[in-house]
Amino acid sequence: MNTAATMQNSPASTAARPIDFYFDFISPFGYFASLRIDALAAKYGYTVNWHSMLIGVSVVKVMGMKPLLEVPLKGPYIAHDARRYARRHGIALVRDPGAPPVDPRPAGRAFNWLLQHYPEAARPFAQHAFAAYWLQGRDISDPAVVAEIVGESGCAGAQIAQGIASEEAGRLLRSNVEASLARGVFGSPFFIVGDEPFFGAEKMELLEEWLASGGW
Amino acid sequence: MNTAATMQNSPASTAARPIDFYFDFISPFGYFASLRIDALAAKYGYTVNWHSMLIGVSVVKVMGMKPLLEVPLKGPYIAHDARRYARRHGIALVRDPGAPPVDPRPAGRAFNWLLQHYPEAARPFAQHAFAAYWLQGRDISDPAVVAEIVGESGCAGAQIAQGIASEEAGRLLRSNVEASLARGVFGSPFFIVGDEPFFGAEKMELLEEWLASGGW
């Protein structure tokens, strides 16, 4: 259980009914979900705890697959499906979902360090990092770019700049990725309500049915 | 293009607007989709061409993955998700979606032989085979059981019993699986409208939007 991150995610996360939302910055559907999940949760009186995960660990190391975009048949489909979603929802992607992803770990380290030390800053950073990557085409594998995005999302200061690139940040990312795997999280986006798992942006309608009905 | 099968699938398939529906008998979500796709298509003036495919070929041989239920994290999730769908829709599965699947090729051979020689009988057979496997727990890897199911779906005769187990039936299955791969089909259920692909039962709402709007 990702207890440490959950408890410190935001002041609102102390509410009785949290949804755990797992994402990878390089996942287009993780980005799409990030645009909707808070409003969906609020509609039913839930809060959302945001957690970064790494598809490169779950898919490649744990599940034994190739990187998703390199999987024959499935890779081209995923890219097509993401472009179709973006058109449908009027999201002006600058980065093509079929282009090779960058290394998401610098952004993941920053997110997890903020989650630990400035929990209220973690979600705004994630939102800015998603937009920087997908809407602005910026290279979030560059620690200098990540530091800029942290500043743009409202955090500033030498201590923060050092912290997000620290060994501690790497350790926090690794331990939270391990925690996500222990909860069964293998893709992005992934939602957990209580112990109930929902994988994929296309499961958000089912997630909504679950929230509305209390489950079945 | 799966032209031969498409043209002979049913008399209705000569209509201008077909949906190609691909399924594997051992896929629970293929079964769930089979219960809904004809009505969904008819609502928008489309017909449906049913095609069997083999996940064991697309996933294991082409995509290089383990059999889905054996993939860490994803396997248990898929089984859970299928049980949840069945509960939600009141489908009384006898076979557990988490149980090891049987060899679907005997049923696939029968389906493809019927598609070639008795095209109007192929879909009723597929519907009976799905029900036999998922609702009655019968072993559709047993050619004798498959022959029974062919009989129950309205076909009878020594010629048919020989045909569905013939070398020709195996050849038709292989060539139609090849054709499905050439169209990019990698999972079950899979839908193609024109050239537009939709993977997964959870994409049926998006498919409906596509049919209703004409696409985007």
GROMACS .gro file of C-alpha atoms in nm:
model
  432
    1MET     CA    1   0.000   0.000   0.000
    2ASN     CA    2   0.129   0.341  -0.098
    3THR     CA    3   0.056   0.474   0.247
    4ALA     CA    4   0.322   0.741   0.277
    5ALA     CA    5   0.235   0.906  -0.050
    6THR     CA    6  -0.138   0.871   0.007
    7MET     CA    7  -0.133   1.033   0.345
    8GLN     CA    8   0.075   1.325   0.231
    9ASN     CA    9  -0.071   1.380  -0.110
   10SER     CA   10  -0.281   1.680  -0.022
   11PRO     CA   11  -0.482   1.814   0.269
   12ALA     CA   12  -0.798   1.688   0.101
   13SER     CA   13  -0.665   1.334   0.097
   14THR     CA   14  -0.752   1.296   0.462
   15ALA     CA   15  -1.116   1.272   0.350
   16ALA     CA   16  -1.278   0.936   0.393
   17ARG     CA   17  -1.318   0.853   0.024
   18PRO     CA   18  -1.008   0.893  -0.188
   19ILE     CA   19  -0.951   0.769  -0.540
   20ASP     CA   20  -0.593   0.673  -0.612
   21PHE     CA   21  -0.494   0.796  -0.959
   22TYR     CA   22  -0.173   0.658  -1.110
   23PHE     CA   23  -0.012   0.808  -1.417
   24ASP     CA   24   0.308   0.820  -1.618
   25PHE     CA   25   0.397   1.158  -1.768
   26ILE     CA   26   0.480   0.995  -2.104
   27SER     CA   27   0.138   0.827  -2.127
   28PRO     CA   28  -0.105   1.023  -2.347
   29PHE     CA   29  -0.404   0.860  -2.184
   30GLY     CA   30  -0.255   0.939  -1.844
   31TYR     CA   31  -0.255   1.300  -1.955
   32PHE     CA   32  -0.611   1.284  -2.085
   33ALA     CA   33  -0.728   1.129  -1.759
   34SER     CA   34  -0.549   1.396  -1.556
   35LEU     CA   35  -0.775   1.654  -1.721
   36ARG     CA   36  -1.094   1.485  -1.600
   37ILE     CA   37  -1.034   1.284  -1.286
   38ASP     CA   38  -1.059   1.560  -1.025
   39ALA     CA   39  -1.396   1.684  -1.153
   40LEU     CA   40  -1.529   1.330  -1.187
   41ALA     CA   41  -1.430   1.247  -0.831
   42ALA     CA   42  -1.569   1.570  -0.687
   43LYS     CA   43  -1.906   1.504  -0.851
   44TYR     CA   44  -1.948   1.203  -0.623
   45GLY     CA   45  -1.781   1.343  -0.313
   46TYR     CA   46  -1.448   1.173  -0.363
   47THR     CA   47  -1.102   1.325  -0.350
   48VAL     CA   48  -0.809   1.218  -0.566
   49ASN     CA   49  -0.461   1.118  -0.461
   50TRP     CA   50  -0.222   1.157  -0.752
   51HIS     CA   51   0.062   0.905  -0.785
   52SER     CA   52   0.324   0.884  -1.056
   53MET     CA   53   0.421   0.538  -1.179
   54LEU     CA   54   0.657   0.418  -1.454
   55ILE     CA   55   0.523   0.216  -1.747
   56GLY     CA   56   0.882   0.132  -1.832
   57VAL     CA   57   0.905  -0.063  -1.508
   58SER     CA   58   0.561  -0.226  -1.504
   59VAL     CA   59   0.532  -0.310  -1.873
   60VAL     CA   60   0.891  -0.387  -1.966
   61LYS     CA   61   1.045  -0.520  -1.645
   62VAL     CA   62   0.749  -0.679  -1.467
   63MET     CA   63   0.520  -0.781  -1.754
   64GLY     CA   64   0.802  -0.872  -1.990
   65MET     CA   65   0.671  -0.676  -2.288
   66LYS     CA   66   0.849  -0.445  -2.527
   67PRO     CA   67   0.796  -0.071  -2.477
   68LEU     CA   68   0.431  -0.023  -2.574
   69LEU     CA   69   0.485   0.178  -2.891
   70GLU     CA   70   0.726  -0.089  -3.016
   71VAL     CA   71   0.481  -0.376  -2.968
   72PRO     CA   72   0.371  -0.493  -3.316
   73LEU     CA   73   0.006  -0.413  -3.398
   74LYS     CA   74  -0.065  -0.270  -3.052
   75GLY     CA   75   0.190   0.014  -3.071
   76PRO     CA   76   0.044   0.174  -3.386
   77TYR     CA   77  -0.309   0.122  -3.252
   78ILE     CA   78  -0.233   0.300  -2.924
   79ALA     CA   79  -0.086   0.600  -3.107
   80HIS     CA   80  -0.387   0.612  -3.340
   81ASP     CA   81  -0.628   0.583  -3.050
   82ALA     CA   82  -0.459   0.868  -2.862
   83ARG     CA   83  -0.471   1.097  -3.167
   84ARG     CA   84  -0.838   1.008  -3.213
   85TYR     CA   85  -0.912   1.092  -2.848
   86ALA     CA   86  -0.731   1.424  -2.878
   87ARG     CA   87  -0.929   1.519  -3.189
   88ARG     CA   88  -1.253   1.415  -3.027
   89HIS     CA   89  -1.188   1.627  -2.719
   90GLY     CA   90  -1.024   1.923  -2.890
   91ILE     CA   91  -0.687   1.870  -2.723
   92ALA     CA   92  -0.417   2.030  -2.938
   93LEU     CA   93  -0.126   1.792  -2.887
   94VAL     CA   94   0.210   1.921  -3.003
   95ARG     CA   95   0.385   1.594  -2.922
   96ASP     CA   96   0.268   1.306  -3.139
   97PRO     CA   97   0.159   1.004  -2.930
   98GLY     CA   98   0.343   0.783  -3.178
   99ALA     CA   99   0.677   0.955  -3.126
  100PRO     CA  100   0.937   0.786  -2.904
  101PRO     CA  101   0.883   0.893  -2.545
  102VAL     CA  102   1.149   1.066  -2.338
  103ASP     CA  103   1.282   0.943  -2.003
  104PRO     CA  104   1.007   1.032  -1.752
  105ARG     CA  105   1.221   0.985  -1.443
  106PRO     CA  106   1.339   1.345  -1.392
  107ALA     CA  107   0.975   1.457  -1.381
  108GLY     CA  108   0.886   1.157  -1.167
  109ARG     CA  109   1.160   1.240  -0.918
  110ALA     CA  110   1.042   1.600  -0.893
  111PHE     CA  111   0.682   1.494  -0.844
  112ASN     CA  112   0.765   1.246  -0.570
  113TRP     CA  113   0.999   1.484  -0.389
  114LEU     CA  114   0.731   1.753  -0.390
  115LEU     CA  115   0.475   1.498  -0.272
  116GLN     CA  116   0.698   1.428   0.026
  117HIS     CA  117   0.800   1.782   0.115
  118TYR     CA  118   0.545   2.018  -0.042
  119PRO     CA  119   0.243   1.795  -0.093
  120GLU     CA  120   0.019   2.077  -0.206
  121ALA     CA  121   0.263   2.155  -0.486
  122ALA     CA  122   0.280   1.806  -0.632
  123ARG     CA  123  -0.047   1.805  -0.827
  124PRO     CA  124   0.002   2.151  -0.981
  125PHE     CA  125   0.348   2.042  -1.087
  126ALA     CA  126   0.211   1.724  -1.245
  127GLN     CA  127  -0.050   1.925  -1.434
  128HIS     CA  128   0.211   2.168  -1.559
  129ALA     CA  129   0.449   1.886  -1.653
  130PHE     CA  130   0.177   1.707  -1.849
  131ALA     CA  131   0.093   2.027  -2.037
  132ALA     CA  132   0.460   2.106  -2.095
  133TYR     CA  133   0.517   1.764  -2.248
  134TRP     CA  134   0.200   1.714  -2.449
  135LEU     CA  135   0.085   2.066  -2.537
  136GLN     CA  136   0.417   2.247  -2.556
  137GLY     CA  137   0.643   1.963  -2.667
  138ARG     CA  138   0.905   2.040  -2.401
  139ASP     CA  139   1.167   1.785  -2.301
  140ILE     CA  140   1.075   1.676  -1.950
  141SER     CA  141   1.372   1.439  -1.943
  142ASP     CA  142   1.592   1.747  -1.900
  143PRO     CA  143   1.632   1.830  -1.529
  144ALA     CA  144   1.668   2.198  -1.615
  145VAL     CA  145   1.332   2.194  -1.794
  146VAL     CA  146   1.177   2.011  -1.500
  147ALA     CA  147   1.313   2.278  -1.266
  148GLU     CA  148   1.156   2.545  -1.487
  149ILE     CA  149   0.822   2.366  -1.476
  150VAL     CA  150   0.839   2.342  -1.098
  151GLY     CA  151   0.887   2.719  -1.092
  152GLU     CA  152   0.599   2.775  -1.333
  153SER     CA  153   0.373   2.564  -1.115
  154GLY     CA  154   0.434   2.795  -0.819
  155CYS     CA  155   0.736   2.656  -0.636
  156ALA     CA  156   1.066   2.838  -0.628
  157GLY     CA  157   1.386   2.843  -0.433
  158ALA     CA  158   1.730   2.687  -0.424
  159GLN     CA  159   1.624   2.421  -0.175
  160ILE     CA  160   1.351   2.298  -0.411
  161ALA     CA  161   1.580   2.301  -0.712
  162GLN     CA  162   1.826   2.085  -0.521
  163GLY     CA  163   1.558   1.863  -0.375
  164ILE     CA  164   1.386   1.760  -0.697
  165ALA     CA  165   1.717   1.642  -0.842
  166SER     CA  166   1.845   1.480  -0.523
  167GLU     CA  167   1.924   1.119  -0.446
  168GLU     CA  168   1.632   1.132  -0.206
  169ALA     CA  169   1.400   1.220  -0.497
  170GLY     CA  170   1.522   0.915  -0.687
  171ARG     CA  171   1.467   0.697  -0.383
  172LEU     CA  172   1.113   0.830  -0.334
  173LEU     CA  173   1.030   0.765  -0.699
  174ARG     CA  174   1.159   0.409  -0.677
  175SER     CA  175   0.976   0.331  -0.354
  176ASN     CA  176   0.648   0.472  -0.484
  177VAL     CA  177   0.680   0.279  -0.809
  178GLU     CA  178   0.736  -0.033  -0.600
  179ALA     CA  179   0.427   0.055  -0.398
  180SER     CA  180   0.223   0.096  -0.717
  181LEU     CA  181   0.330  -0.249  -0.838
  182ALA     CA  182   0.237  -0.395  -0.499
  183ARG     CA  183  -0.113  -0.257  -0.554
  184GLY     CA  184  -0.136  -0.420  -0.897
  185VAL     CA  185  -0.091  -0.102  -1.101
  186PHE     CA  186   0.050  -0.187  -1.445
  187GLY     CA  187  -0.061   0.090  -1.679
  188SER     CA  188  -0.145   0.457  -1.709
  189PRO     CA  189  -0.396   0.582  -1.620
  190PHE     CA  190  -0.493   0.347  -1.340
  191PHE     CA  191  -0.752   0.418  -1.071
  192ILE     CA  192  -0.818   0.241  -0.743
  193VAL     CA  193  -1.127   0.304  -0.529
  194GLY     CA  194  -1.103   0.110  -0.207
  195ASP     CA  195  -0.950  -0.203  -0.350
  196GLU     CA  196  -1.130  -0.182  -0.684
  197PRO     CA  197  -0.897  -0.133  -0.984
  198PHE     CA  198  -0.980   0.043  -1.311
  199PHE     CA  199  -0.726   0.052  -1.594
  200GLY     CA  200  -0.738   0.294  -1.882
  201ALA     CA  201  -0.898   0.626  -1.965
  202GLU     CA  202  -1.178   0.431  -2.134
  203LYS     CA  203  -1.270   0.289  -1.793
  204MET     CA  204  -1.363   0.630  -1.657
  205GLU     CA  205  -1.729   0.579  -1.746
  206LEU     CA  206  -1.727   0.250  -1.556
  207LEU     CA  207  -1.545   0.419  -1.270
  208GLU     CA  208  -1.822   0.679  -1.266
  209GLU     CA  209  -2.088   0.406  -1.253
  210TRP     CA  210  -1.897   0.254  -0.964
  211LEU     CA  211  -1.879   0.583  -0.773
  212ALA     CA  212  -2.245   0.659  -0.841
  213SER     CA  213  -2.371   0.317  -0.737
  214GLY     CA  214  -2.124   0.224  -0.467
  215GLY     CA  215  -2.012  -0.078  -0.667
  216TRP     CA  216  -2.152  -0.421  -0.739
  217MET     CA  217  -0.808  -0.747  -4.637
  218ASN     CA  218  -1.022  -1.037  -4.525
  219THR     CA  219  -1.215  -1.017  -4.847
  220ALA     CA  220  -1.317  -1.377  -4.894
  221ALA     CA  221  -1.460  -1.412  -4.547
  222THR     CA  222  -1.620  -1.069  -4.554
  223MET     CA  223  -1.803  -1.130  -4.878
  224GLN     CA  224  -1.939  -1.462  -4.770
  225ASN     CA  225  -2.016  -1.388  -4.410
  226SER     CA  226  -2.390  -1.352  -4.453
  227PRO     CA  227  -2.635  -1.223  -4.708
  228ALA     CA  228  -2.664  -0.901  -4.513
  229SER     CA  229  -2.292  -0.841  -4.543
  230THR     CA  230  -2.337  -0.725  -4.900
  231ALA     CA  231  -2.484  -0.406  -4.756
  232ALA     CA  232  -2.278  -0.094  -4.804
  233ARG     CA  233  -2.185  -0.041  -4.440
  234PRO     CA  234  -2.045  -0.342  -4.260
  235ILE     CA  235  -1.868  -0.353  -3.926
  236ASP     CA  236  -1.601  -0.620  -3.903
  237PHE     CA  237  -1.617  -0.789  -3.563
  238TYR     CA  238  -1.322  -1.008  -3.461
  239PHE     CA  239  -1.336  -1.241  -3.164
  240ASP     CA  240  -1.167  -1.539  -3.004
  241PHE     CA  241  -1.397  -1.794  -2.841
  242ILE     CA  242  -1.177  -1.808  -2.530
  243SER     CA  243  -1.196  -1.431  -2.477
  244PRO     CA  244  -1.460  -1.335  -2.220
  245PHE     CA  245  -1.484  -0.983  -2.356
  246GLY     CA  246  -1.519  -1.129  -2.705
  247TYR     CA  247  -1.819  -1.316  -2.571
  248PHE     CA  248  -1.964  -1.010  -2.401
  249ALA     CA  249  -1.924  -0.808  -2.721
  250SER     CA  250  -2.092  -1.082  -2.925
  251LEU     CA  251  -2.407  -1.029  -2.718
  252ARG     CA  252  -2.430  -0.660  -2.811
  253ILE     CA  253  -2.265  -0.590  -3.144
  254ASP     CA  254  -2.547  -0.687  -3.381
  255ALA     CA  255  -2.803  -0.468  -3.206
  256LEU     CA  256  -2.559  -0.179  -3.179
  257ALA     CA  257  -2.480  -0.198  -3.551
  258ALA     CA  258  -2.844  -0.230  -3.655
  259LYS     CA  259  -2.933   0.083  -3.456
  260TYR     CA  260  -2.719   0.284  -3.698
  261GLY     CA  261  -2.797   0.093  -4.015
  262TYR     CA  262  -2.481  -0.115  -4.017
  263THR     CA  263  -2.443  -0.489  -4.060
  264VAL     CA  264  -2.182  -0.702  -3.888
  265ASN     CA  265  -1.936  -0.946  -4.040
  266TRP     CA  266  -1.818  -1.190  -3.776
  267HIS     CA  267  -1.458  -1.312  -3.793
  268SER     CA  268  -1.281  -1.546  -3.558
  269MET     CA  269  -0.919  -1.466  -3.470
  270LEU     CA  270  -0.668  -1.626  -3.234
  271ILE     CA  271  -0.525  -1.432  -2.942
  272GLY     CA  272  -0.265  -1.704  -2.906
  273VAL     CA  273  -0.124  -1.605  -3.243
  274SER     CA  274  -0.154  -1.226  -3.217
  275VAL     CA  275  -0.051  -1.186  -2.854
  276VAL     CA  276   0.201  -1.462  -2.810
  277LYS     CA  277   0.355  -1.506  -3.154
  278VAL     CA  278   0.326  -1.160  -3.307
  279MET     CA  279   0.335  -0.931  -3.003
  280GLY     CA  280   0.580  -1.145  -2.807
  281MET     CA  281   0.383  -1.151  -2.484
  282LYS     CA  282   0.297  -1.436  -2.251
  283PRO     CA  283  -0.057  -1.573  -2.269
  284LEU     CA  284  -0.266  -1.289  -2.127
  285LEU     CA  285  -0.377  -1.458  -1.806
  286GLU     CA  286  -0.014  -1.539  -1.728
  287VAL     CA  287   0.109  -1.182  -1.766
  288PRO     CA  288   0.196  -1.053  -1.418
  289LEU     CA  289  -0.042  -0.783  -1.289
  290LYS     CA  290  -0.242  -0.768  -1.613
  291GLY     CA  291  -0.359  -1.132  -1.605
  292PRO     CA  292  -0.531  -1.108  -1.265
  293TYR     CA  293  -0.676  -0.768  -1.359
  294ILE     CA  294  -0.832  -0.900  -1.681
  295ALA     CA  295  -0.997  -1.188  -1.497
  296HIS     CA  296  -1.128  -0.951  -1.229
  297ASP     CA  297  -1.254  -0.709  -1.491
  298ALA     CA  298  -1.439  -0.985  -1.677
  299ARG     CA  299  -1.607  -1.109  -1.357
  300ARG     CA  300  -1.706  -0.751  -1.276
  301TYR     CA  301  -1.856  -0.705  -1.623
  302ALA     CA  302  -2.050  -1.030  -1.592
  303ARG     CA  303  -2.195  -0.926  -1.254
  304ARG     CA  304  -2.284  -0.583  -1.384
  305HIS     CA  305  -2.470  -0.725  -1.683
  306GLY     CA  306  -2.625  -1.027  -1.512
  307ILE     CA  307  -2.433  -1.280  -1.719
  308ALA     CA  308  -2.413  -1.608  -1.528
  309LEU     CA  309  -2.072  -1.737  -1.629
  310VAL     CA  310  -2.003  -2.100  -1.546
  311ARG     CA  311  -1.646  -2.082  -1.668
  312ASP     CA  312  -1.428  -1.852  -1.459
  313PRO     CA  313  -1.247  -1.592  -1.673
  314GLY     CA  314  -0.936  -1.656  -1.464
  315ALA     CA  315  -0.926  -2.029  -1.541
  316PRO     CA  316  -0.678  -2.153  -1.805
  317PRO     CA  317  -0.840  -2.137  -2.149
  318VAL     CA  318  -0.881  -2.438  -2.372
  319ASP     CA  319  -0.751  -2.467  -2.728
  320PRO     CA  320  -0.991  -2.259  -2.938
  321ARG     CA  321  -0.881  -2.399  -3.274
  322PRO     CA  322  -1.142  -2.675  -3.314
  323ALA     CA  323  -1.417  -2.416  -3.273
  324GLY     CA  324  -1.228  -2.175  -3.496
  325ARG     CA  325  -1.194  -2.438  -3.768
  326ALA     CA  326  -1.566  -2.513  -3.757
  327PHE     CA  327  -1.655  -2.145  -3.770
  328ASN     CA  328  -1.433  -2.075  -4.067
  329TRP     CA  329  -1.545  -2.383  -4.257
  330LEU     CA  330  -1.908  -2.285  -4.207
  331LEU     CA  331  -1.828  -1.929  -4.312
  332GLN     CA  332  -1.693  -2.065  -4.638
  333HIS     CA  333  -1.960  -2.325  -4.715
  334TYR     CA  334  -2.269  -2.235  -4.514
  335PRO     CA  335  -2.220  -1.865  -4.442
  336GLU     CA  336  -2.561  -1.821  -4.283
  337ALA     CA  337  -2.474  -2.090  -4.030
  338ALA     CA  338  -2.147  -1.939  -3.911
  339ARG     CA  339  -2.285  -1.670  -3.679
  340PRO     CA  340  -2.543  -1.897  -3.508
  341PHE     CA  341  -2.264  -2.149  -3.452
  342ALA     CA  342  -2.039  -1.882  -3.301
  343GLN     CA  343  -2.318  -1.768  -3.069
  344HIS     CA  344  -2.385  -2.125  -2.959
  345ALA     CA  345  -2.014  -2.195  -2.913
  346PHE     CA  346  -1.971  -1.885  -2.699
  347ALA     CA  347  -2.266  -1.986  -2.483
  348ALA     CA  348  -2.147  -2.346  -2.461
  349TYR     CA  349  -1.806  -2.236  -2.340
  350TRP     CA  350  -1.895  -1.951  -2.106
  351LEU     CA  351  -2.246  -2.033  -1.982
  352GLN     CA  352  -2.236  -2.412  -1.989
  353GLY     CA  353  -1.867  -2.473  -1.928
  354ARG     CA  354  -1.836  -2.718  -2.216
  355ASP     CA  355  -1.498  -2.809  -2.363
  356ILE     CA  356  -1.491  -2.650  -2.706
  357SER     CA  357  -1.142  -2.789  -2.765
  358ASP     CA  358  -1.305  -3.131  -2.813
  359PRO     CA  359  -1.400  -3.179  -3.181
  360ALA     CA  360  -1.691  -3.401  -3.073
  361VAL     CA  361  -1.830  -3.121  -2.857
  362VAL     CA  362  -1.782  -2.877  -3.142
  363ALA     CA  363  -1.975  -3.109  -3.372
  364GLU     CA  364  -2.256  -3.123  -3.117
  365ILE     CA  365  -2.267  -2.745  -3.101
  366VAL     CA  366  -2.281  -2.722  -3.479
  367GLY     CA  367  -2.583  -2.950  -3.464
  368GLU     CA  368  -2.746  -2.748  -3.189
  369SER     CA  369  -2.701  -2.432  -3.393
  370GLY     CA  370  -2.903  -2.578  -3.677
  371CYS     CA  371  -2.660  -2.758  -3.905
  372ALA     CA  372  -2.655  -3.134  -3.941
  373GLY     CA  373  -2.524  -3.399  -4.173
  374ALA     CA  374  -2.220  -3.616  -4.232
  375GLN     CA  375  -2.073  -3.373  -4.481
  376ILE     CA  376  -2.075  -3.095  -4.224
  377ALA     CA  377  -1.927  -3.315  -3.953
  378GLN     CA  378  -1.642  -3.405  -4.185
  379GLY     CA  379  -1.598  -3.052  -4.314
  380ILE     CA  380  -1.557  -2.876  -3.981
  381ALA     CA  381  -1.275  -3.113  -3.883
  382SER     CA  382  -1.109  -3.119  -4.225
  383GLU     CA  383  -0.769  -3.002  -4.335
  384GLU     CA  384  -0.951  -2.739  -4.536
  385ALA     CA  385  -1.108  -2.604  -4.216
  386GLY     CA  386  -0.762  -2.569  -4.063
  387ARG     CA  387  -0.637  -2.392  -4.372
  388LEU     CA  388  -0.932  -2.150  -4.369
  389LEU     CA  389  -0.873  -2.071  -4.002
  390ARG     CA  390  -0.505  -2.002  -4.063
  391SER     CA  391  -0.566  -1.784  -4.367
  392ASN     CA  392  -0.833  -1.581  -4.191
  393VAL     CA  393  -0.612  -1.535  -3.886
  394GLU     CA  394  -0.340  -1.411  -4.120
  395ALA     CA  395  -0.592  -1.176  -4.278
  396SER     CA  396  -0.691  -1.042  -3.935
  397LEU     CA  397  -0.325  -0.970  -3.851
  398ALA     CA  398  -0.284  -0.793  -4.186
  399ARG     CA  399  -0.569  -0.563  -4.082
  400GLY     CA  400  -0.399  -0.487  -3.750
  401VAL     CA  401  -0.627  -0.698  -3.532
  402PHE     CA  402  -0.444  -0.800  -3.213
  403GLY     CA  403  -0.710  -0.861  -2.949
  404SER     CA  404  -1.066  -0.973  -2.885
  405PRO     CA  405  -1.306  -0.812  -2.936
  406PHE     CA  406  -1.184  -0.591  -3.217
  407PHE     CA  407  -1.404  -0.386  -3.448
  408ILE     CA  408  -1.322  -0.217  -3.777
  409VAL     CA  409  -1.554   0.032  -3.947
  410GLY     CA  410  -1.413   0.131  -4.284
  411ASP     CA  411  -1.050   0.145  -4.180
  412GLU     CA  412  -1.116   0.267  -3.827
  413PRO     CA  413  -1.010   0.021  -3.554
  414PHE     CA  414  -1.163  -0.019  -3.208
  415PHE     CA  415  -1.013  -0.262  -2.959
  416GLY     CA  416  -1.195  -0.391  -2.653
  417ALA     CA  417  -1.551  -0.424  -2.530
  418GLU     CA  418  -1.499  -0.099  -2.344
  419LYS     CA  419  -1.460   0.076  -2.680
  420MET     CA  420  -1.818  -0.005  -2.781
  421GLU     CA  421  -1.942   0.330  -2.653
  422LEU     CA  422  -1.680   0.506  -2.863
  423LEU     CA  423  -1.771   0.284  -3.157
  424GLU     CA  424  -2.130   0.393  -3.110
  425GLU     CA  425  -2.029   0.760  -3.111
  426TRP     CA  426  -1.836   0.691  -3.431
  427LEU     CA  427  -2.135   0.525  -3.598
  428ALA     CA  428  -2.372   0.797  -3.484
  429SER     CA  429  -2.149   1.085  -3.594
  430GLY     CA  430  -1.981   0.936  -3.898
  431GLY     CA  431  -1.641   0.978  -3.735
  432TRP     CA  432  -1.408   1.268  -3.670
   0.00000   0.00000   0.00000
